[in-house]
Short mmCIF file of C-alpha atoms and ligand atoms in Angstrom, two decimals:
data_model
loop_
_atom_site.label_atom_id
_atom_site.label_comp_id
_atom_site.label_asym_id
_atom_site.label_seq_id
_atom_site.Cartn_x
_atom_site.Cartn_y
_atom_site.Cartn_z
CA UNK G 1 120.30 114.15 125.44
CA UNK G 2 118.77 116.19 122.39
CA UNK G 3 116.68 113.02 121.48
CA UNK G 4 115.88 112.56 125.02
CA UNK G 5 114.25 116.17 125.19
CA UNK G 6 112.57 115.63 122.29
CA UNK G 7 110.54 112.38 123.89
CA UNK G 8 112.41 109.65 122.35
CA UNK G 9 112.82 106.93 123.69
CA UNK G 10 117.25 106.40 124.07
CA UNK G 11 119.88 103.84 124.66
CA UNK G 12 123.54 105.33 124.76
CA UNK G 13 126.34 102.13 124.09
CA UNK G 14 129.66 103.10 124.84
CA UNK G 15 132.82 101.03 125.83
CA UNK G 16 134.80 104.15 127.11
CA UNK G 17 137.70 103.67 124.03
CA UNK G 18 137.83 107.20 123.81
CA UNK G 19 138.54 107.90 127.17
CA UNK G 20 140.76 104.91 127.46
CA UNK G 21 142.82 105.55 124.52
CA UNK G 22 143.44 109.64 125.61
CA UNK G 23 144.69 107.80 129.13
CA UNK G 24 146.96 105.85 126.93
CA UNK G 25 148.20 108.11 124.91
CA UNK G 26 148.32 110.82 127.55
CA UNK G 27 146.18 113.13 125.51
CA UNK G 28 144.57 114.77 128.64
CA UNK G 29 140.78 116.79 127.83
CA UNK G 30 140.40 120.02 128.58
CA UNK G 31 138.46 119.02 131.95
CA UNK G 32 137.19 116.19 133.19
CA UNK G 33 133.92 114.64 132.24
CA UNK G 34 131.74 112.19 133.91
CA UNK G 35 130.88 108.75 133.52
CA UNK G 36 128.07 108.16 130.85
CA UNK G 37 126.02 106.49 133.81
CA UNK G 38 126.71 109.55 135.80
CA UNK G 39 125.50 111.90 133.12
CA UNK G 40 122.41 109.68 132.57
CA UNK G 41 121.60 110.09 136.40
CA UNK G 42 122.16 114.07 136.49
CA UNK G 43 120.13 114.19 133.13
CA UNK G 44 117.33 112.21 134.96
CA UNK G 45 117.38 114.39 138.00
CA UNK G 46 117.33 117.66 135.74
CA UNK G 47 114.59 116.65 132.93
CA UNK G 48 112.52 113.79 134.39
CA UNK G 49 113.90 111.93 131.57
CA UNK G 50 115.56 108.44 131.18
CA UNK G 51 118.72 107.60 129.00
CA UNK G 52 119.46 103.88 129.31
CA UNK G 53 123.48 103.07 129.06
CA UNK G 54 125.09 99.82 128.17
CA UNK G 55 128.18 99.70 128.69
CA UNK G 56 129.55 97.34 125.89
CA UNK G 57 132.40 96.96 123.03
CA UNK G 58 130.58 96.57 120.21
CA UNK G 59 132.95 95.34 118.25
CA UNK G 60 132.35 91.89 120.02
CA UNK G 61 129.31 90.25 117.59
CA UNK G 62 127.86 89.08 120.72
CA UNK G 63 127.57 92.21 122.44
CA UNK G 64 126.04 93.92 119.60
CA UNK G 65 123.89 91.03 119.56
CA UNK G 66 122.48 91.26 123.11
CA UNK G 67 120.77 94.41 122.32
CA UNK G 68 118.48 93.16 119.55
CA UNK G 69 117.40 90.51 121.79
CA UNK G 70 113.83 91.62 122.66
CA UNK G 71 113.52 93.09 126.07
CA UNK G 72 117.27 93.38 126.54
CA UNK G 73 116.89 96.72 127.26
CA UNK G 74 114.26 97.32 130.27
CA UNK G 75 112.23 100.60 129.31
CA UNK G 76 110.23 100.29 132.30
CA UNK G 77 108.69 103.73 131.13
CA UNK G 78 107.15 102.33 128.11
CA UNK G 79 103.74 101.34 128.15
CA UNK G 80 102.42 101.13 124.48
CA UNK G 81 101.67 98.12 123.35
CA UNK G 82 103.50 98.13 120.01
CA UNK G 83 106.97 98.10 121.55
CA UNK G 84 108.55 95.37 120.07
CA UNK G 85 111.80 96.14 122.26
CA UNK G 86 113.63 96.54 118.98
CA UNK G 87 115.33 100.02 117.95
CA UNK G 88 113.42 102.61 115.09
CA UNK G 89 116.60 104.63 114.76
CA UNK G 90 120.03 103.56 115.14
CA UNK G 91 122.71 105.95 115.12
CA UNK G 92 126.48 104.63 114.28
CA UNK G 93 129.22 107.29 116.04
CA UNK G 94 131.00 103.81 117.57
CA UNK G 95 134.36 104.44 116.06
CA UNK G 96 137.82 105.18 116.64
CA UNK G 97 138.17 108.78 115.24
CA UNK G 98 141.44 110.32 114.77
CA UNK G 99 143.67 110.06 111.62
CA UNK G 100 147.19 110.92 113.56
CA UNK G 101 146.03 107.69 115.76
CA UNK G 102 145.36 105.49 113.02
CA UNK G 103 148.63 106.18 111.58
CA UNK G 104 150.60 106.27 114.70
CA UNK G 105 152.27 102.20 114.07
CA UNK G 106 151.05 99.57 112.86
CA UNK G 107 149.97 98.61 116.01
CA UNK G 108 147.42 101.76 116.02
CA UNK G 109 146.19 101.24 112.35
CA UNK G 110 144.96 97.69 113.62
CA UNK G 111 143.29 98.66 116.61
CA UNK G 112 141.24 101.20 113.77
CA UNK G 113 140.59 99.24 111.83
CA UNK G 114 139.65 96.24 113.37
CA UNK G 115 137.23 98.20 115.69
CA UNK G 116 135.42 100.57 112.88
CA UNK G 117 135.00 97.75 110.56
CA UNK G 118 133.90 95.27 113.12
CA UNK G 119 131.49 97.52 114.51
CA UNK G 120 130.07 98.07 111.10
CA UNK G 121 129.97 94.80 110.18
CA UNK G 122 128.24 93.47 113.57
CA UNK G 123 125.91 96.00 113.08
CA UNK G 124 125.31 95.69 109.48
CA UNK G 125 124.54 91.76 110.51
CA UNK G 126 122.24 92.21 113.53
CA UNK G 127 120.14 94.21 111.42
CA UNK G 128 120.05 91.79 108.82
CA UNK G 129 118.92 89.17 111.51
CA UNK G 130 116.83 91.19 113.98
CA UNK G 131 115.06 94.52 112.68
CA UNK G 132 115.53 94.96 108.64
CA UNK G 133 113.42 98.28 108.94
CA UNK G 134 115.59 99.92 111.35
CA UNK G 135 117.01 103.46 109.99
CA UNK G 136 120.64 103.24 110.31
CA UNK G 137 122.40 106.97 110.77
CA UNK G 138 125.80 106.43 110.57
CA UNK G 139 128.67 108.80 111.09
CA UNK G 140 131.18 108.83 107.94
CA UNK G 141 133.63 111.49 107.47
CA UNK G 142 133.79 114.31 104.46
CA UNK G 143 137.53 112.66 104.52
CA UNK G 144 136.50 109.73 101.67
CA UNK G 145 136.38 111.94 98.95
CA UNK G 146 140.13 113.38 99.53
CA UNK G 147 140.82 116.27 97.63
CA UNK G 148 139.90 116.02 94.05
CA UNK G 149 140.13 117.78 91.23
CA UNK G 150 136.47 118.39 90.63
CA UNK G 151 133.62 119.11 92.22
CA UNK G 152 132.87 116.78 95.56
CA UNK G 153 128.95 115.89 94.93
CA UNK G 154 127.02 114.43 97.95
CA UNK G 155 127.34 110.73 97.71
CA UNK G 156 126.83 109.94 94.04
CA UNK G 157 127.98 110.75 90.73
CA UNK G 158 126.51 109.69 87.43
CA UNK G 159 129.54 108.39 84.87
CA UNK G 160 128.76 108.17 81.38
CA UNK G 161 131.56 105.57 79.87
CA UNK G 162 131.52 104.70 75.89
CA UNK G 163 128.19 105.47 75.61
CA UNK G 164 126.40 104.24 78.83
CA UNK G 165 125.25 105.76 81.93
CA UNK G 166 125.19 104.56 85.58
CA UNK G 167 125.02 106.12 88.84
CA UNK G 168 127.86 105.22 91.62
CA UNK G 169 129.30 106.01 94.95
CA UNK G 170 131.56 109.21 94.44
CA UNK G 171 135.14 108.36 93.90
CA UNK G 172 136.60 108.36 97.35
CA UNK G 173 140.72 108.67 97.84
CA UNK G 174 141.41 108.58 101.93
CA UNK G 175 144.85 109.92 103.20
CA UNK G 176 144.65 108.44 106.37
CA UNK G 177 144.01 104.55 108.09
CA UNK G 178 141.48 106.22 110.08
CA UNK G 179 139.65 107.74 106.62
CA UNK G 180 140.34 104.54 104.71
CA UNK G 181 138.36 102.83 107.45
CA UNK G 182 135.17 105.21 107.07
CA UNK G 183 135.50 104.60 103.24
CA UNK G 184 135.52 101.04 104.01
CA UNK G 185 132.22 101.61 106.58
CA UNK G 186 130.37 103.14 103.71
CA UNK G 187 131.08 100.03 101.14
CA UNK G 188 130.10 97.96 103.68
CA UNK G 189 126.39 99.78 104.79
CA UNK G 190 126.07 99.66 100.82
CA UNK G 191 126.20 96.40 100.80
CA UNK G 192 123.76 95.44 103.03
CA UNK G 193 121.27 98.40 101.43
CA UNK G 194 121.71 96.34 98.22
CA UNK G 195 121.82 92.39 99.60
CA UNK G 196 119.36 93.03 102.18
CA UNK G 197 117.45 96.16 101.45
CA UNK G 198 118.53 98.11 104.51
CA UNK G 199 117.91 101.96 105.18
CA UNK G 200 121.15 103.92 105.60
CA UNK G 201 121.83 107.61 106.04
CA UNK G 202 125.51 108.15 105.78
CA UNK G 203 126.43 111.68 106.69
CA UNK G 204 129.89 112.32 105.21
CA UNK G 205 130.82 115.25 108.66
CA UNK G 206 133.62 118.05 108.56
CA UNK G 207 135.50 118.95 111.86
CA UNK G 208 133.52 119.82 114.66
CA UNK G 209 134.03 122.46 116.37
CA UNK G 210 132.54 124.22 119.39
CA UNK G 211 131.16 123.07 123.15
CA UNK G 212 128.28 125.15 123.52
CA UNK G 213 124.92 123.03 123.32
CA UNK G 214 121.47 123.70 124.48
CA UNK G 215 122.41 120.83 126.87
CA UNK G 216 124.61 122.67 128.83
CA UNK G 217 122.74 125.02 129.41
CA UNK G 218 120.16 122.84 131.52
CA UNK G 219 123.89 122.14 133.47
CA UNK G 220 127.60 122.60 132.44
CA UNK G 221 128.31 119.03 133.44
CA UNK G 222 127.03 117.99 130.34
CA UNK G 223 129.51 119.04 128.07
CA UNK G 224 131.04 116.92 125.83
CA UNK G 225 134.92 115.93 125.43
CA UNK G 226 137.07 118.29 124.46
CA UNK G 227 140.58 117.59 123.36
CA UNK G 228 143.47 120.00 122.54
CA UNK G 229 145.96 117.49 121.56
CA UNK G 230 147.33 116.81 118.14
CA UNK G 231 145.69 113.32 118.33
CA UNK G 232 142.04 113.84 119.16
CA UNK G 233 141.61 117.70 118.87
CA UNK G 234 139.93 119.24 115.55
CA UNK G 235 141.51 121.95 114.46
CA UNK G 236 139.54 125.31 115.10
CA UNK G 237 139.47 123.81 118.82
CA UNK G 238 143.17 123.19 118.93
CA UNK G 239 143.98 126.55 117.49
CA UNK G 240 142.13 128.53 119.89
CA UNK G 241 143.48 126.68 123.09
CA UNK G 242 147.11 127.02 121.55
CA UNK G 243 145.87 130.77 121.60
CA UNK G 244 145.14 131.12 125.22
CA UNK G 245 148.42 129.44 126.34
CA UNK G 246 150.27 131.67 124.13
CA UNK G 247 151.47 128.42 121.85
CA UNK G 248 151.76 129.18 118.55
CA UNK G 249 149.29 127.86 116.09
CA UNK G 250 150.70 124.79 114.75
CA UNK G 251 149.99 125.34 110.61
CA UNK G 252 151.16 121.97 109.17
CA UNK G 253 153.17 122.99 106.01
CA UNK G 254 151.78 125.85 103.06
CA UNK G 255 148.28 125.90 105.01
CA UNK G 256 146.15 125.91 101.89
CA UNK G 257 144.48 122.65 103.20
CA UNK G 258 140.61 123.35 102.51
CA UNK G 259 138.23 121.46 104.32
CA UNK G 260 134.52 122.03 105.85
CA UNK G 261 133.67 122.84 109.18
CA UNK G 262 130.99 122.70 111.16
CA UNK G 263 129.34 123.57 115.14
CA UNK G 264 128.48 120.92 116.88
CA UNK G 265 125.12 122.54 117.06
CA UNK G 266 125.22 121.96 113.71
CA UNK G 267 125.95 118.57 114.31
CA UNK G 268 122.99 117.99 116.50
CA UNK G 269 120.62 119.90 114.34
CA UNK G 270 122.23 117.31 111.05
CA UNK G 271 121.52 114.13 112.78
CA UNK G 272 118.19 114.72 114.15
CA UNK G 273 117.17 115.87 110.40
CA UNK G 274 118.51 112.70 109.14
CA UNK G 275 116.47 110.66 111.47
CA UNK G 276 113.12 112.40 110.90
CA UNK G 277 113.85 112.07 106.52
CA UNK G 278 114.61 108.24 106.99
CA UNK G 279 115.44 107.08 103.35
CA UNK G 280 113.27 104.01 101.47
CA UNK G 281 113.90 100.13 101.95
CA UNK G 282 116.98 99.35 99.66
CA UNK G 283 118.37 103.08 99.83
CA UNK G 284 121.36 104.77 100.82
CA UNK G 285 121.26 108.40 100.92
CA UNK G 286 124.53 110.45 101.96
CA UNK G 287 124.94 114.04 103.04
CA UNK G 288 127.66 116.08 103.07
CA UNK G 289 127.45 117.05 107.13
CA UNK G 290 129.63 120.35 106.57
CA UNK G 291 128.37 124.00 106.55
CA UNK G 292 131.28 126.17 104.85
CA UNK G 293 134.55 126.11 104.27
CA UNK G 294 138.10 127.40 105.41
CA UNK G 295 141.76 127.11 104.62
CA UNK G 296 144.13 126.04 107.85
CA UNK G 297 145.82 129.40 106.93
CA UNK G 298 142.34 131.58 106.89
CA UNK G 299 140.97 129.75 110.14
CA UNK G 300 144.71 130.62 112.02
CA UNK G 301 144.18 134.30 110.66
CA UNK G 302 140.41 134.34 112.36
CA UNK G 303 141.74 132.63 115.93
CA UNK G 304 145.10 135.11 115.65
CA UNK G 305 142.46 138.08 115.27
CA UNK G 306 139.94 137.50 117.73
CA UNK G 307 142.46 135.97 120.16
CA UNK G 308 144.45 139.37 119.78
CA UNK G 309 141.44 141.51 120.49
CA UNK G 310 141.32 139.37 123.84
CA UNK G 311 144.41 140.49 124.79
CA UNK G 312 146.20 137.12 123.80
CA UNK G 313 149.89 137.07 122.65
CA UNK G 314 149.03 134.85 119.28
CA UNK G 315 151.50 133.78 116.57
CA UNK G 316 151.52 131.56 113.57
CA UNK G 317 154.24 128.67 112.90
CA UNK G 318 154.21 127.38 109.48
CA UNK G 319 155.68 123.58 110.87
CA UNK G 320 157.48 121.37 108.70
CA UNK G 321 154.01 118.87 107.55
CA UNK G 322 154.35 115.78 109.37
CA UNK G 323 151.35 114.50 107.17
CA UNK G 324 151.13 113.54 103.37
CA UNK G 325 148.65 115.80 101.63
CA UNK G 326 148.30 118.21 99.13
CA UNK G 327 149.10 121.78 100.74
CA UNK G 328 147.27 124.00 98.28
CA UNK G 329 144.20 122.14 95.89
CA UNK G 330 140.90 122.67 94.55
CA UNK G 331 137.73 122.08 96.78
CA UNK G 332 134.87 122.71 96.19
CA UNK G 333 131.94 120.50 97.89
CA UNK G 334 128.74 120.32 97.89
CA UNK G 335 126.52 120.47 101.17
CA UNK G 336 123.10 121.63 100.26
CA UNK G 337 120.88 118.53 101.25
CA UNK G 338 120.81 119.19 105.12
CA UNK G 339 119.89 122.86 104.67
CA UNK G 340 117.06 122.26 102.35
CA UNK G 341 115.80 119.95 105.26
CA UNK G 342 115.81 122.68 107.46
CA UNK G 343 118.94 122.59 109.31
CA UNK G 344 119.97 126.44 110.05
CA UNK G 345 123.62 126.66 110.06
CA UNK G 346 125.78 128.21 112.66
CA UNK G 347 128.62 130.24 111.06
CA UNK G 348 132.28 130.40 112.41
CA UNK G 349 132.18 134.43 112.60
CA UNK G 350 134.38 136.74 115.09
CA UNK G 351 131.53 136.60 117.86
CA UNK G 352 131.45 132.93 118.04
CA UNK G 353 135.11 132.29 118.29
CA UNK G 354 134.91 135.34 120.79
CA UNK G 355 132.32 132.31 122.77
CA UNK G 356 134.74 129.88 122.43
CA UNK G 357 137.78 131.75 123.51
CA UNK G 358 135.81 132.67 126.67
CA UNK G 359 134.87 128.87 127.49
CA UNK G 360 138.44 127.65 126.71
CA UNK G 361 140.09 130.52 128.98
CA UNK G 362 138.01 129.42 132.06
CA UNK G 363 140.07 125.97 131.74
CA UNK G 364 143.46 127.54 131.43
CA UNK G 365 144.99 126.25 134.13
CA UNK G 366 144.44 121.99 132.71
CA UNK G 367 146.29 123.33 129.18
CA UNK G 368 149.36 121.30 128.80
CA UNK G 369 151.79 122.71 126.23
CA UNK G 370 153.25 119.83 126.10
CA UNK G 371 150.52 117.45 124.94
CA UNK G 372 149.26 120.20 122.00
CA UNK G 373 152.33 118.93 119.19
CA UNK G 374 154.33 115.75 118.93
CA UNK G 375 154.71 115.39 115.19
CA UNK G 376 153.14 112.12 114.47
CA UNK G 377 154.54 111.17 111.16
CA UNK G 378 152.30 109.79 108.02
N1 NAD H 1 134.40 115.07 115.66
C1 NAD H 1 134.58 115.28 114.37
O1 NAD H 1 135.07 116.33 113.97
C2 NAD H 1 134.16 114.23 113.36
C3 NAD H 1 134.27 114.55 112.00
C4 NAD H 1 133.86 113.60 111.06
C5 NAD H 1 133.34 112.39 111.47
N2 NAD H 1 133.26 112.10 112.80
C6 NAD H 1 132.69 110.79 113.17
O2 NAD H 1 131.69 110.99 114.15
C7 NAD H 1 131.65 109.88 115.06
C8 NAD H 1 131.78 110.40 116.47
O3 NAD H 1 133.02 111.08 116.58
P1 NAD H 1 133.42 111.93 117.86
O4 NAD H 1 134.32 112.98 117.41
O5 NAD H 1 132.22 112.27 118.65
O6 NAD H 1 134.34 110.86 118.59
P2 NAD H 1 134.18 110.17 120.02
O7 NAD H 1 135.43 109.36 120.18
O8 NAD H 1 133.86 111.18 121.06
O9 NAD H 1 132.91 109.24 119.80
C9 NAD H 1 132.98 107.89 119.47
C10 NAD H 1 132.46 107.09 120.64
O10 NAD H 1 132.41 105.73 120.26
C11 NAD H 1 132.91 104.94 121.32
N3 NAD H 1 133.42 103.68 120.76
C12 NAD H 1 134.46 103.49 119.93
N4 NAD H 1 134.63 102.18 119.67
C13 NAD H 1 133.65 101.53 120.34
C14 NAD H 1 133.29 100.17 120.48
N5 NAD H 1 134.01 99.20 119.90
N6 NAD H 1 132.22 99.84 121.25
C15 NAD H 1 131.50 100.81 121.87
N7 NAD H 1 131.79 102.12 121.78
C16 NAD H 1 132.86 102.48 121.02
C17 NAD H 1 133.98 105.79 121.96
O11 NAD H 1 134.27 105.41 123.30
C18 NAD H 1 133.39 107.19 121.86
O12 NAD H 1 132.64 107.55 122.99
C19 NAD H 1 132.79 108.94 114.64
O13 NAD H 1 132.24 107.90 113.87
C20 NAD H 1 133.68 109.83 113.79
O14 NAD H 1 134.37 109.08 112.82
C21 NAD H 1 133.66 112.99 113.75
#
């Protein structure tokens, strides 16, 4: 919708796994949302404006395929004569994308891994064959690099070793199937940057957080899923929904986990920079896609406050952690690239968690308690 406004030109690919897989796993959203072809109709009645949708599992080579055939996609709008009825931009968010799901069985770390790394690989292919030129944005996850012990630089480090110097991917460590997969993504998209001289942008996100978009406000049924549940929901979401159904917040062990967070206004603002700065044939540039950072313990201290102030009853649980990862470390990324190309950061302060309190108390009545902890194991 964002590209949309902005006059390009967009075709939305979706096979529904997300929604499928929260029916499965009865991980309910906060409220319903509609079908993509639904939302493409309302957004064409609203703006004027056409979003093409396909539905398609694109981890099937063929599928992927079919859209790079020319004129597989009818943009009966377009008139210029240079439209080759191949893609500029493509952006990669076609993934499964929860860690507690990939590590559910082995039945779950199969379907994630067979779906990310298909859909990279189909994609990496019908690049190669169709449209070399194409920008490819994907979606990785600030997750490869793991917690280290030293500074998390954005995408590369420089090694010297007896006496040499190179330049290589940074270290990455995942501590989930789900991560391990997005690690894997990145060495793939790599590859074809280096075999084929591909353009990549690889933005390495934080948890999103947040609902409100300018979208929205042209109408509220354009908001995107939200999920509360210990399998799909990112944490500053989960926390403040436990909040308004008086749950407590569910801190997985010490708390001192550190990661960076970001609105998903931020989000929107991150990719659209990345496709206007497309990298150089044969180059892979990464960003880190986060905008500060926050223990587990410090964001349940913000929610407890401003959920307080609102009159909710909110306590902390310190839980036994169900997952296998370091409680209390160093971290200390670094996320300057996106800001100096002129995305303006939205901060997690007491007035926006006030917004998102108020948005997540006018669903209070589809909360269920049940759904928000089951203790998947690692
Ligand atoms: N939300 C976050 O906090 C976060 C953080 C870091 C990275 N990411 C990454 O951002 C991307 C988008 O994540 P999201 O949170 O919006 O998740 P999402 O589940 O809402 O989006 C992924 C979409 O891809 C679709 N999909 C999955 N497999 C598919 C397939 N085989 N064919 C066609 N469509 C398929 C799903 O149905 C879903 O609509 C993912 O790549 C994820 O790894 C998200």
């Amino acid at each position: 919708m964002r590209f949309s406004r902005l006059g390009y030109e967009v075709t939305a690919v979706d096979n529904y796994f997300r929604r499928d897989a929260c029916r499965e796993l009865d991980a309910e959203m906060l409220y319903p949302v509609l079908s993509l072809e639904e939302r493409a109709r309302i957004w064409h009645e609203k703006t004027g404006k056409e979003i093409k949708v396909v539905i398609g599992d694109l981890s099937d080579p063929e599928v992927m395929r079919s859209l790079f055939q020319p004129d597989a996609i009818d943009y009966k709008w377009c008139v210029d004569e240079s439209y080759t009825g191949l893609p500029d931009v493509i952006i990669h968010y076609a993934e499964q994308p929860s860690a507690p799901y990939s590590l559910m069985d082995y039945k779950h770390a199969d379907i994630t891994l067979s779906n990310n790394l298909r859909v990279t690989n189909n994609l990496l292919f019908a690049v190669r064959d169709f449209c070399r030129g194409v920008h490819i944005v994907k979606l990785g996850t600030m997750g490869e690099y793991g917690t280290p012990n030293i500074d998390i630089e954005e995408g590369w480090i420089e090694i010297e070793h007896k006496g040499r110097r190179d330049t290589f991917l940074y270290p990455r460590q995942a501590s989930s199937i789900y991560h391990t997969s997005k690690i894997m993504d990145t060495d793939l998209m790599w590859f074809g940057v280096r075999m084929w001289g591909l353009r990549v942008t690889d933005l390495m996100q934080g948890p999103v957080y947040g609902l409100e978009t300018e979208e929205i406000r042209i109408d509220p049924r354009f908001k995107t899923i939200f999920n509360y549940d210990e399998i799909f929901g990112t944490l500053i979401n989960r926390f403040i929904t436990q909040a308004v159904v008086g749950h407590p917040l569910t801190v997985y062990g010490a708390g001192g986990q550190t990661r960076g967070y970001l609105d998903i206004r931020d989000t929107l603002q991150c990719v659209l920079a990345a496709v206007e700065n497309p990298p150089e044939p044969g180059e892979l540039t990464i960003y880190n896609q986060i905008m500060e950072t926050f223990s587990v313990n410090e964001i349940a201290e913000i929610v407890h406050r401003v959920g307080c102030q609102r009159g909710h009853p909110v306590s902390i649980q310190q839980l036994e952690n169900p997952r296998c990862e370091a409680e209390s470390h160093y971290y200390n990324p670094t996320y300057q690239g996106l800001v100096e190309l002129g995305v303006k950061p939205h901060y997690l302060t007491d007035e926006s968690v006030h917004s998102l309190f108020e948005l997540v108390e006018g669903y209070r009545d589809n909360i269920r308690e049940e759904i928000i902890f089951r203790g998947i194991k690692w």
